[in-house]
mmCIF file of C-alpha atoms and ligand atoms in Angstrom:
data_model
loop_
_atom_site.group_PDB
_atom_site.id
_atom_site.type_symbol
_atom_site.label_atom_id
_atom_site.label_comp_id
_atom_site.label_asym_id
_atom_site.label_seq_id
_atom_site.Cartn_x
_atom_site.Cartn_y
_atom_site.Cartn_z
ATOM 1 C CA MET A 473 -10.238 -22.589 17.409
ATOM 2 C CA LYS A 474 -6.443 -22.035 18.046
ATOM 3 C CA VAL A 475 -4.714 -19.310 19.718
ATOM 4 C CA SER A 476 -1.460 -18.933 19.556
ATOM 5 C CA PHE A 477 0.172 -17.167 22.694
ATOM 6 C CA LEU A 478 2.229 -14.189 20.425
ATOM 7 C CA ASP A 479 2.393 -14.590 16.012
ATOM 8 C CA LEU A 480 5.203 -12.723 15.104
ATOM 9 C CA LYS A 481 5.815 -13.882 10.909
ATOM 10 C CA ALA A 482 1.680 -12.013 10.948
ATOM 11 C CA GLU A 483 3.249 -9.469 12.763
ATOM 12 C CA PHE A 484 5.965 -9.658 9.858
ATOM 13 C CA GLU A 485 3.741 -10.072 6.682
ATOM 14 C CA ARG A 486 1.003 -6.914 7.338
ATOM 15 C CA LEU A 487 4.514 -4.247 7.748
ATOM 16 C CA ARG A 488 6.791 -6.259 5.231
ATOM 17 C CA GLY A 489 5.974 -2.933 2.113
ATOM 18 C CA GLU A 490 7.130 -0.890 5.431
ATOM 19 C CA ILE A 491 10.025 -3.432 7.091
ATOM 20 C CA LEU A 492 11.972 -4.405 4.198
ATOM 21 C CA PRO A 493 12.428 -0.882 2.136
ATOM 22 C CA ALA A 494 14.041 0.574 5.379
ATOM 23 C CA LEU A 495 16.300 -2.527 5.979
ATOM 24 C CA GLU A 496 17.577 -2.430 2.650
ATOM 25 C CA ARG A 497 17.672 1.534 3.423
ATOM 26 C CA VAL A 498 20.997 0.411 6.572
ATOM 27 C CA CYS A 499 22.240 -1.592 3.924
ATOM 28 C CA GLN A 500 22.735 0.937 1.487
ATOM 29 C CA ASN A 501 23.994 2.836 3.481
ATOM 30 C CA ALA A 502 25.405 0.652 5.865
ATOM 31 C CA SER A 503 24.451 2.066 8.898
ATOM 32 C CA PHE A 504 24.959 -1.410 10.729
ATOM 33 C CA ILE A 505 25.951 0.144 13.783
ATOM 34 C CA LEU A 506 23.886 3.256 16.124
ATOM 35 C CA GLY A 507 23.614 5.406 12.535
ATOM 36 C CA GLU A 508 21.695 7.387 11.132
ATOM 37 C CA GLU A 509 18.021 5.190 12.136
ATOM 38 C CA VAL A 510 19.360 4.656 15.900
ATOM 39 C CA GLU A 511 19.652 8.617 15.560
ATOM 40 C CA ALA A 512 16.057 9.033 14.893
ATOM 41 C CA PHE A 513 14.929 6.504 16.638
ATOM 42 C CA GLU A 514 16.417 7.995 19.526
ATOM 43 C CA ARG A 515 14.235 11.344 18.493
ATOM 44 C CA GLU A 516 10.793 10.159 18.407
ATOM 45 C CA PHE A 517 11.061 7.940 21.134
ATOM 46 C CA ALA A 518 12.511 10.328 23.979
ATOM 47 C CA ASP A 519 9.603 12.306 22.185
ATOM 48 C CA PHE A 520 7.052 10.151 22.572
ATOM 49 C CA CYS A 521 8.433 9.467 26.186
ATOM 50 C CA GLY A 522 9.086 13.507 26.749
ATOM 51 C CA THR A 523 12.037 13.003 28.321
ATOM 52 C CA LYS A 524 15.084 15.136 27.140
ATOM 53 C CA HIS A 525 17.599 12.283 25.895
ATOM 54 C CA CYS A 526 17.321 8.537 24.632
ATOM 55 C CA VAL A 527 20.016 6.045 24.266
ATOM 56 C CA ALA A 528 19.711 3.469 22.047
ATOM 57 C CA LEU A 529 21.676 0.530 23.640
ATOM 58 C CA ALA A 530 21.927 -3.499 22.629
ATOM 59 C CA SER A 531 19.366 -4.971 24.705
ATOM 60 C CA GLY A 532 16.980 -3.966 28.224
ATOM 61 C CA THR A 533 20.009 -5.661 30.407
ATOM 62 C CA ALA A 534 22.499 -3.216 28.456
ATOM 63 C CA ALA A 535 19.094 -0.337 29.162
ATOM 64 C CA LEU A 536 19.250 -1.498 32.895
ATOM 65 C CA HIS A 537 23.326 -1.975 34.021
ATOM 66 C CA LEU A 538 23.802 1.429 32.389
ATOM 67 C CA GLY A 539 21.601 2.908 33.969
ATOM 68 C CA LEU A 540 22.192 2.080 37.063
ATOM 69 C CA LEU A 541 25.248 2.319 36.303
ATOM 70 C CA ALA A 542 24.801 6.228 36.198
ATOM 71 C CA LEU A 543 23.430 6.843 39.618
ATOM 72 C CA GLY A 544 26.438 5.363 40.819
ATOM 73 C CA VAL A 545 26.139 2.033 41.788
ATOM 74 C CA GLN A 546 29.237 0.550 43.300
ATOM 75 C CA PRO A 547 30.236 -2.891 44.382
ATOM 76 C CA ASP A 548 28.453 -3.852 48.140
ATOM 77 C CA ASP A 549 26.017 -1.443 47.453
ATOM 78 C CA GLU A 550 21.877 -2.587 48.152
ATOM 79 C CA VAL A 551 19.631 -1.734 44.587
ATOM 80 C CA ILE A 552 15.766 -2.110 46.991
ATOM 81 C CA THR A 553 13.869 -3.689 43.683
ATOM 82 C CA THR A 554 10.992 -6.131 43.078
ATOM 83 C CA PRO A 555 10.530 -10.077 42.869
ATOM 84 C CA ASN A 556 8.165 -10.476 41.214
ATOM 85 C CA THR A 557 10.056 -9.896 36.912
ATOM 86 C CA PHE A 558 11.816 -11.308 34.794
ATOM 87 C CA LEU A 559 15.435 -11.887 36.150
ATOM 88 C CA ALA A 560 17.881 -9.421 34.736
ATOM 89 C CA THR A 561 16.189 -6.301 37.567
ATOM 90 C CA ALA A 562 18.958 -8.696 39.371
ATOM 91 C CA GLU A 563 21.369 -8.913 37.482
ATOM 92 C CA ALA A 564 21.550 -5.739 36.223
ATOM 93 C CA ILE A 565 22.093 -4.972 40.054
ATOM 94 C CA SER A 566 24.556 -7.481 39.902
ATOM 95 C CA TYR A 567 26.351 -6.970 36.857
ATOM 96 C CA CYS A 568 27.894 -3.604 39.044
ATOM 97 C CA GLY A 569 28.632 -5.711 42.292
ATOM 98 C CA ALA A 570 25.892 -4.835 43.943
ATOM 99 C CA ASP A 571 23.531 -7.125 46.068
ATOM 100 C CA PRO A 572 19.706 -6.744 45.292
ATOM 101 C CA ILE A 573 17.329 -5.775 48.102
ATOM 102 C CA PHE A 574 14.047 -7.616 47.534
ATOM 103 C CA VAL A 575 10.802 -6.177 48.971
ATOM 104 C CA ASP A 576 7.595 -7.654 48.360
ATOM 105 C CA ILE A 577 4.650 -7.102 46.506
ATOM 106 C CA ASP A 578 1.318 -5.706 47.125
ATOM 107 C CA PRO A 579 -1.014 -8.100 45.605
ATOM 108 C CA ALA A 580 -3.647 -5.338 43.822
ATOM 109 C CA THR A 581 -0.817 -4.504 40.812
ATOM 110 C CA GLY A 582 1.916 -7.149 41.363
ATOM 111 C CA ASN A 583 4.254 -4.213 41.889
ATOM 112 C CA LEU A 584 7.449 -3.401 44.521
ATOM 113 C CA ASP A 585 4.672 -2.542 48.060
ATOM 114 C CA PRO A 586 5.620 0.494 49.036
ATOM 115 C CA LYS A 587 4.640 0.394 52.169
ATOM 116 C CA LEU A 588 7.472 -2.493 53.047
ATOM 117 C CA ILE A 589 10.656 -0.391 51.485
ATOM 118 C CA GLU A 590 11.543 2.618 53.833
ATOM 119 C CA ARG A 591 12.170 -0.946 56.803
ATOM 120 C CA ALA A 592 14.729 -2.685 53.781
ATOM 121 C CA ILE A 593 16.339 0.501 53.669
ATOM 122 C CA THR A 594 20.097 0.511 55.034
ATOM 123 C CA PRO A 595 22.957 2.928 54.512
ATOM 124 C CA ARG A 596 24.297 0.924 51.126
ATOM 125 C CA THR A 597 20.755 1.421 50.029
ATOM 126 C CA ARG A 598 22.069 3.262 46.542
ATOM 127 C CA ALA A 599 18.896 3.072 44.776
ATOM 128 C CA ILE A 600 15.334 1.840 43.656
ATOM 129 C CA LEU A 601 14.279 -0.165 40.758
ATOM 130 C CA PRO A 602 10.793 -0.610 40.311
ATOM 131 C CA VAL A 603 9.367 -2.382 37.813
ATOM 132 C CA HIS A 604 6.034 -1.698 35.421
ATOM 133 C CA LEU A 605 5.011 -4.875 35.851
ATOM 134 C CA TYR A 606 2.977 -5.836 32.193
ATOM 135 C CA GLY A 607 2.615 -2.283 32.274
ATOM 136 C CA ARG A 608 1.061 -1.172 34.398
ATOM 137 C CA PRO A 609 3.084 1.983 36.033
ATOM 138 C CA ALA A 610 4.626 0.933 39.967
ATOM 139 C CA HIS A 611 3.361 3.017 42.518
ATOM 140 C CA MET A 612 6.420 5.869 41.209
ATOM 141 C CA ASP A 613 4.656 9.127 43.788
ATOM 142 C CA ALA A 614 5.442 6.538 47.136
ATOM 143 C CA ILE A 615 8.321 5.941 45.457
ATOM 144 C CA HIS A 616 8.979 8.449 44.455
ATOM 145 C CA GLU A 617 8.623 10.177 48.688
ATOM 146 C CA ILE A 618 10.758 7.385 50.291
ATOM 147 C CA ALA A 619 13.294 8.003 48.386
ATOM 148 C CA ALA A 620 13.549 12.410 48.506
ATOM 149 C CA ARG A 621 13.563 10.783 52.885
ATOM 150 C CA HIS A 622 16.897 8.914 52.314
ATOM 151 C CA ASP A 623 17.991 11.304 49.285
ATOM 152 C CA ILE A 624 17.880 7.804 47.306
ATOM 153 C CA ARG A 625 17.840 7.744 43.298
ATOM 154 C CA ILE A 626 15.269 5.765 41.416
ATOM 155 C CA LEU A 627 15.970 3.423 37.593
ATOM 156 C CA GLU A 628 12.564 2.790 36.319
ATOM 157 C CA ASP A 629 12.692 -0.780 34.482
ATOM 158 C CA ALA A 630 10.362 -0.139 31.868
ATOM 159 C CA ALA A 631 10.888 -2.585 30.583
ATOM 160 C CA GLN A 632 6.641 -4.365 30.025
ATOM 161 C CA ALA A 633 5.689 -1.453 30.155
ATOM 162 C CA HIS A 634 6.455 0.945 26.086
ATOM 163 C CA GLY A 635 4.037 3.908 26.471
ATOM 164 C CA ALA A 636 2.108 3.445 30.041
ATOM 165 C CA ARG A 637 1.190 6.196 32.048
ATOM 166 C CA TYR A 638 1.246 7.288 35.291
ATOM 167 C CA ARG A 639 -1.218 10.540 36.249
ATOM 168 C CA GLY A 640 -1.175 11.789 32.475
ATOM 169 C CA ARG A 641 2.696 11.612 32.659
ATOM 170 C CA ARG A 642 4.686 8.461 30.045
ATOM 171 C CA VAL A 643 6.628 6.592 31.688
ATOM 172 C CA GLY A 644 9.740 6.778 30.923
ATOM 173 C CA GLY A 645 10.681 10.500 32.410
ATOM 174 C CA LEU A 646 9.227 9.148 35.802
ATOM 175 C CA ALA A 647 12.458 8.572 37.566
ATOM 176 C CA ALA A 648 16.304 9.882 37.413
ATOM 177 C CA ALA A 649 16.312 6.989 34.559
ATOM 178 C CA ALA A 650 14.454 4.399 33.099
ATOM 179 C CA ALA A 651 14.960 1.398 31.332
ATOM 180 C CA PHE A 652 13.446 0.620 28.457
ATOM 181 C CA SER A 653 13.920 -3.129 26.621
ATOM 182 C CA PHE A 654 12.731 -4.345 22.809
ATOM 183 C CA TYR A 655 12.873 -7.625 22.806
ATOM 184 C CA PRO A 656 10.515 -9.695 20.580
ATOM 185 C CA THR A 657 7.928 -10.590 22.448
ATOM 186 C CA LYS A 658 7.352 -6.887 23.118
ATOM 187 C CA ASN A 659 5.224 -4.123 23.211
ATOM 188 C CA MET A 660 7.047 -2.216 20.884
ATOM 189 C CA ALA A 661 9.838 -5.225 19.834
ATOM 190 C CA ALA A 662 13.269 -4.886 17.495
ATOM 191 C CA TYR A 663 13.801 -8.266 14.740
ATOM 192 C CA GLY A 664 16.299 -8.707 17.055
ATOM 193 C CA GLU A 665 17.846 -7.429 20.196
ATOM 194 C CA GLY A 666 17.312 -3.816 21.880
ATOM 195 C CA GLY A 667 17.165 -1.657 24.460
ATOM 196 C CA ALA A 668 17.441 2.159 25.212
ATOM 197 C CA LEU A 669 17.170 4.091 27.997
ATOM 198 C CA THR A 670 15.233 7.404 28.530
ATOM 199 C CA THR A 671 16.425 10.656 30.647
ATOM 200 C CA ASN A 672 16.242 13.720 31.159
ATOM 201 C CA ASP A 673 19.177 14.428 33.433
ATOM 202 C CA ASP A 674 22.256 15.375 30.672
ATOM 203 C CA GLN A 675 25.115 14.123 32.650
ATOM 204 C CA ILE A 676 23.176 9.816 33.001
ATOM 205 C CA ALA A 677 22.773 10.742 29.307
ATOM 206 C CA LYS A 678 26.688 11.583 28.208
ATOM 207 C CA TYR A 679 27.657 9.240 31.076
ATOM 208 C CA ALA A 680 25.219 6.278 28.489
ATOM 209 C CA ARG A 681 26.640 7.060 25.585
ATOM 210 C CA ALA A 682 30.108 7.425 25.796
ATOM 211 C CA ALA A 683 29.633 4.077 28.402
ATOM 212 C CA ARG A 684 27.374 2.140 25.379
ATOM 213 C CA SER A 685 30.834 2.526 23.331
ATOM 214 C CA HIS A 686 34.026 1.714 24.981
ATOM 215 C CA GLY A 687 33.617 4.560 26.453
ATOM 216 C CA GLN A 688 34.152 6.604 23.994
ATOM 217 C CA THR A 689 34.097 10.996 23.833
ATOM 218 C CA ALA A 690 35.215 11.167 20.716
ATOM 219 C CA ARG A 691 36.909 8.908 17.923
ATOM 220 C CA TYR A 692 39.585 6.201 19.995
ATOM 221 C CA GLU A 693 39.725 9.237 23.181
ATOM 222 C CA HIS A 694 38.355 6.303 25.994
ATOM 223 C CA GLU A 695 37.618 7.580 28.990
ATOM 224 C CA PHE A 696 36.988 5.058 31.210
ATOM 225 C CA VAL A 697 36.671 1.546 30.222
ATOM 226 C CA GLY A 698 32.555 1.308 29.118
ATOM 227 C CA PHE A 699 31.141 -1.590 27.037
ATOM 228 C CA ASN A 700 30.032 -2.965 23.685
ATOM 229 C CA TYR A 701 26.271 -1.181 24.375
ATOM 230 C CA ARG A 702 25.440 -0.612 20.914
ATOM 231 C CA MET A 703 21.458 -0.824 19.378
ATOM 232 C CA HIS A 704 22.114 -2.366 15.527
ATOM 233 C CA GLY A 705 21.446 -0.211 12.325
ATOM 234 C CA PHE A 706 18.543 -2.304 11.998
ATOM 235 C CA GLN A 707 17.263 -2.741 15.361
ATOM 236 C CA GLY A 708 16.811 1.242 14.694
ATOM 237 C CA ALA A 709 15.021 1.333 11.533
ATOM 238 C CA VAL A 710 12.601 -1.923 12.958
ATOM 239 C CA LEU A 711 11.598 0.626 15.509
ATOM 240 C CA ARG A 712 10.633 3.061 14.461
ATOM 241 C CA ILE A 713 8.360 1.697 11.936
ATOM 242 C CA LYS A 714 6.345 0.030 14.962
ATOM 243 C CA LEU A 715 6.401 3.199 16.656
ATOM 244 C CA ARG A 716 4.117 4.871 14.923
ATOM 245 C CA HIS A 717 2.133 1.702 15.176
ATOM 246 C CA LEU A 718 2.671 2.014 18.466
ATOM 247 C CA TYR A 719 -0.342 3.742 19.355
ATOM 248 C CA GLU A 720 -2.598 2.453 17.716
ATOM 249 C CA TRP A 721 -1.401 -1.250 19.020
ATOM 250 C CA THR A 722 -1.729 0.705 22.723
ATOM 251 C CA ALA A 723 -5.284 0.774 22.196
ATOM 252 C CA ARG A 724 -5.820 -1.853 20.958
ATOM 253 C CA ARG A 725 -4.202 -3.937 24.199
ATOM 254 C CA GLN A 726 -6.658 -1.714 26.065
ATOM 255 C CA GLU A 727 -9.766 -2.356 24.208
ATOM 256 C CA ILE A 728 -9.209 -6.287 25.017
ATOM 257 C CA ALA A 729 -8.094 -5.854 28.008
ATOM 258 C CA ARG A 730 -11.360 -4.710 28.453
ATOM 259 C CA GLU A 731 -13.445 -7.252 27.353
ATOM 260 C CA TYR A 732 -11.540 -9.921 28.997
ATOM 261 C CA ARG A 733 -12.952 -8.045 32.042
ATOM 262 C CA ARG A 734 -16.454 -7.919 31.130
ATOM 263 C CA LEU A 735 -16.424 -11.282 29.975
ATOM 264 C CA LEU A 736 -14.310 -12.848 33.002
ATOM 265 C CA ALA A 737 -15.992 -10.566 35.973
ATOM 266 C CA GLY A 738 -17.363 -13.705 37.920
ATOM 267 C CA ALA A 739 -15.621 -15.480 37.220
ATOM 268 C CA ARG A 740 -13.789 -17.949 40.029
ATOM 269 C CA LEU A 741 -10.500 -16.123 39.314
ATOM 270 C CA GLU A 742 -8.795 -12.469 40.111
ATOM 271 C CA MET A 743 -7.328 -9.991 37.999
ATOM 272 C CA PRO A 744 -4.766 -6.543 39.126
ATOM 273 C CA LEU A 745 -6.871 -3.538 39.633
ATOM 274 C CA ASP A 746 -5.890 0.019 37.782
ATOM 275 C CA ASP A 747 -5.787 2.286 38.893
ATOM 276 C CA PRO A 748 -8.134 4.748 36.726
ATOM 277 C CA ARG A 749 -5.453 7.583 37.093
ATOM 278 C CA ASP A 750 -3.131 5.883 35.501
ATOM 279 C CA GLU A 751 -2.935 4.050 31.897
ATOM 280 C CA CYS A 752 -1.977 0.305 31.859
ATOM 281 C CA VAL A 753 -0.354 -0.920 28.549
ATOM 282 C CA TYR A 754 -1.136 -5.046 28.599
ATOM 283 C CA HIS A 755 2.250 -5.942 28.584
ATOM 284 C CA GLN A 756 0.871 -8.918 29.655
ATOM 285 C CA PHE A 757 -3.405 -10.106 30.772
ATOM 286 C CA VAL A 758 -3.256 -11.651 33.909
ATOM 287 C CA ILE A 759 -5.616 -13.728 35.506
ATOM 288 C CA TYR A 760 -4.612 -15.613 39.497
ATOM 289 C CA VAL A 761 -5.867 -19.217 39.318
ATOM 290 C CA SER A 762 -5.514 -21.042 42.386
ATOM 291 C CA ASN A 763 -5.822 -24.768 39.858
ATOM 292 C CA ARG A 764 -2.853 -23.506 37.210
ATOM 293 C CA ASN A 765 -1.889 -26.552 36.545
ATOM 294 C CA ALA A 766 -5.262 -28.420 34.601
ATOM 295 C CA VAL A 767 -6.072 -24.977 34.271
ATOM 296 C CA VAL A 768 -3.502 -24.799 31.398
ATOM 297 C CA SER A 769 -4.349 -28.671 30.214
ATOM 298 C CA GLN A 770 -7.659 -27.580 30.146
ATOM 299 C CA LEU A 771 -6.986 -24.238 27.782
ATOM 300 C CA ALA A 772 -4.467 -26.712 26.092
ATOM 301 C CA ALA A 773 -7.481 -29.095 24.573
ATOM 302 C CA ARG A 774 -8.814 -26.636 23.743
ATOM 303 C CA GLU A 775 -5.557 -25.251 21.290
ATOM 304 C CA ILE A 776 -5.419 -21.984 23.518
ATOM 305 C CA GLU A 777 -1.674 -21.180 24.666
ATOM 306 C CA THR A 778 -0.396 -19.363 27.675
ATOM 307 C CA VAL A 779 2.478 -18.931 30.105
ATOM 308 C CA VAL A 780 3.541 -18.109 32.946
ATOM 309 C CA HIS A 781 4.980 -15.188 34.104
ATOM 310 C CA TYR A 782 6.849 -16.263 36.263
ATOM 311 C CA PRO A 783 6.245 -19.417 38.206
ATOM 312 C CA LYS A 784 9.176 -18.847 40.483
ATOM 313 C CA PRO A 785 10.409 -15.909 42.726
ATOM 314 C CA VAL A 786 13.679 -14.590 41.635
ATOM 315 C CA TYR A 787 15.284 -15.242 44.534
ATOM 316 C CA LEU A 788 13.849 -18.882 44.309
ATOM 317 C CA GLN A 789 16.689 -19.113 42.088
ATOM 318 C CA PRO A 790 19.475 -21.152 41.152
ATOM 319 C CA ALA A 791 20.844 -18.267 39.983
ATOM 320 C CA TYR A 792 20.364 -16.696 43.310
ATOM 321 C CA SER A 793 20.829 -18.948 45.883
ATOM 322 C CA SER A 794 23.991 -17.658 47.385
ATOM 323 C CA LEU A 795 21.402 -14.576 48.925
ATOM 324 C CA GLY A 796 20.241 -17.467 51.221
ATOM 325 C CA CYS A 797 15.758 -16.383 51.623
ATOM 326 C CA PRO A 798 14.341 -19.504 51.906
ATOM 327 C CA PRO A 799 10.503 -19.968 50.936
ATOM 328 C CA ARG A 800 8.092 -18.352 51.829
ATOM 329 C CA THR A 801 10.286 -15.424 52.885
ATOM 330 C CA PHE A 802 8.072 -13.195 50.825
ATOM 331 C CA PRO A 803 4.789 -14.230 50.647
ATOM 332 C CA GLN A 804 2.757 -12.502 48.879
ATOM 333 C CA VAL A 805 5.415 -12.746 45.888
ATOM 334 C CA GLU A 806 4.883 -16.612 45.815
ATOM 335 C CA ARG A 807 0.961 -17.173 46.514
ATOM 336 C CA ALA A 808 0.833 -14.799 42.896
ATOM 337 C CA CYS A 809 3.578 -17.045 40.862
ATOM 338 C CA GLU A 810 2.404 -20.027 42.382
ATOM 339 C CA ARG A 811 -1.863 -18.400 40.846
ATOM 340 C CA VAL A 812 -0.349 -16.770 38.161
ATOM 341 C CA LEU A 813 -1.264 -17.278 34.288
ATOM 342 C CA SER A 814 -1.338 -14.726 30.865
ATOM 343 C CA LEU A 815 -3.331 -14.812 29.020
ATOM 344 C CA PRO A 816 -2.397 -14.985 24.632
ATOM 345 C CA MET A 817 -2.690 -10.561 24.462
ATOM 346 C CA ARG A 818 -1.335 -9.731 21.399
ATOM 347 C CA PRO A 819 -3.407 -6.072 19.018
ATOM 348 C CA ASP A 820 -4.545 -9.104 16.298
ATOM 349 C CA LEU A 821 -6.363 -10.917 19.017
ATOM 350 C CA THR A 822 -10.122 -11.266 16.866
ATOM 351 C CA ALA A 823 -12.749 -10.379 18.489
ATOM 352 C CA GLU A 824 -14.154 -13.595 18.793
ATOM 353 C CA GLN A 825 -10.547 -15.606 19.251
ATOM 354 C CA VAL A 826 -11.038 -13.113 22.875
ATOM 355 C CA ALA A 827 -15.147 -14.701 23.421
ATOM 356 C CA TYR A 828 -13.159 -18.025 22.480
ATOM 357 C CA VAL A 829 -9.980 -17.772 25.384
ATOM 358 C CA ALA A 830 -12.535 -15.863 27.558
ATOM 359 C CA ASN A 831 -15.179 -18.204 27.736
ATOM 360 C CA ALA A 832 -12.822 -21.303 28.238
ATOM 361 C CA VAL A 833 -11.303 -19.911 31.201
ATOM 362 C CA ARG A 834 -15.226 -18.942 32.757
ATOM 363 C CA GLU A 835 -15.932 -22.975 31.534
ATOM 364 C CA ILE A 836 -12.746 -23.960 33.020
ATOM 365 C CA VAL A 837 -12.926 -22.045 37.025
ATOM 366 C CA GLY A 838 -16.546 -21.774 36.826
ATOM 367 C CA SER A 839 -17.919 -18.311 38.751
ATOM 368 C CA LYS A 840 -17.298 -16.662 41.615
HETATM 369 C C1 LIG B 1075 11.642 -6.690 33.295
HETATM 370 C C2 LIG B 1075 12.232 -6.923 32.784
HETATM 371 N N1 LIG B 1075 13.554 -6.431 32.748
HETATM 372 C C3 LIG B 1075 14.422 -6.515 31.259
HETATM 373 C C4 LIG B 1075 14.492 -7.480 30.517
HETATM 374 C C5 LIG B 1075 15.165 -7.555 29.536
HETATM 375 O O1 LIG B 1075 15.934 -6.498 29.301
HETATM 376 P P1 LIG B 1075 16.544 -7.796 27.038
HETATM 377 O O2 LIG B 1075 16.024 -8.832 27.338
HETATM 378 O O3 LIG B 1075 16.498 -6.967 26.055
HETATM 379 O O4 LIG B 1075 17.689 -7.734 27.839
HETATM 380 C C6 LIG B 1075 12.954 -7.557 30.149
HETATM 381 C C7 LIG B 1075 12.950 -8.630 29.382
HETATM 382 O O5 LIG B 1075 13.590 -9.197 28.779
HETATM 383 C C8 LIG B 1075 11.680 -7.487 31.211
HETATM 384 O O6 LIG B 1075 10.507 -8.312 31.219
#
């Protein structure tokens, strides 16, 4: 049995009847940039997140960038974040001319360890940027306590966590603002690049709306030098359709995760912890194994595709060699990067495929 990691072509075939008429509507209205579909999506996604505003953007990276600028991040500031993330989290900090300051992770969840944040704060610290990694909410209460003590603001990187709940509240509204990505592999994905900034703060929303469109506050009135970070009309149309399916897709991801956990209990591996007060939306289902290369190749031999999220902490990427963080700087993230493996996780996996993957993993790693 072949189990591919993703199957976006099959997803399109299931949605074809809804997607193509929506794309045609965009063409007929020639609403290629922003326009009515994007505006409707902004209202619907803000309602979904329980926030006052949603500003639709060109990508998750653009959302992080504008979110940080809206919080006042400037050259030579410092922003505290996790090294256990996709590079874009740190890049957005660099785009502002600020320095990413990494803090090690909580090995139980893979997210930023709040116990280590306070000692990383300096007079230059302007913001904290936690990532809800793999769709699992970061430790927000503890991060808020620290931020309040030091008068620092928080931007959520919710790129992987559409619809996740922390203590009953959806991510997106848990801090000053939140950045979402709709990259085609995400839980709710565009047919191209896309992102959004959600916030309850009128000033942040106003800034992001102007900044995404060359700093314009009215036609050809440019209050500041902005960006071309607007969402395309096609993406707004696709995302409105996908948002309607997100509830059932998330429920199915969570069901698959429960089944993986049940079938993998007692196997010689570790899995991240879920806090029962929160709701992880399982963008990825990861396991930690000691002999990853062998596990990957033996799974591949059984036609099971896996991916590593992520093989290196951000500070060990050549892009960030200038930070001068040598290997072993943050032992927990390095241990995670050496051992982590993402199993296939998508709403259309069948029960047979889930059992096939889990049984193959069990067989390969053995029992504890
Ligand atoms: C944690 C995280 N942050 C930021 C991004 C950047 O989003 P985008 O690719 O839409 O720019 C991604 C995904 O690609 C991500 O996974």
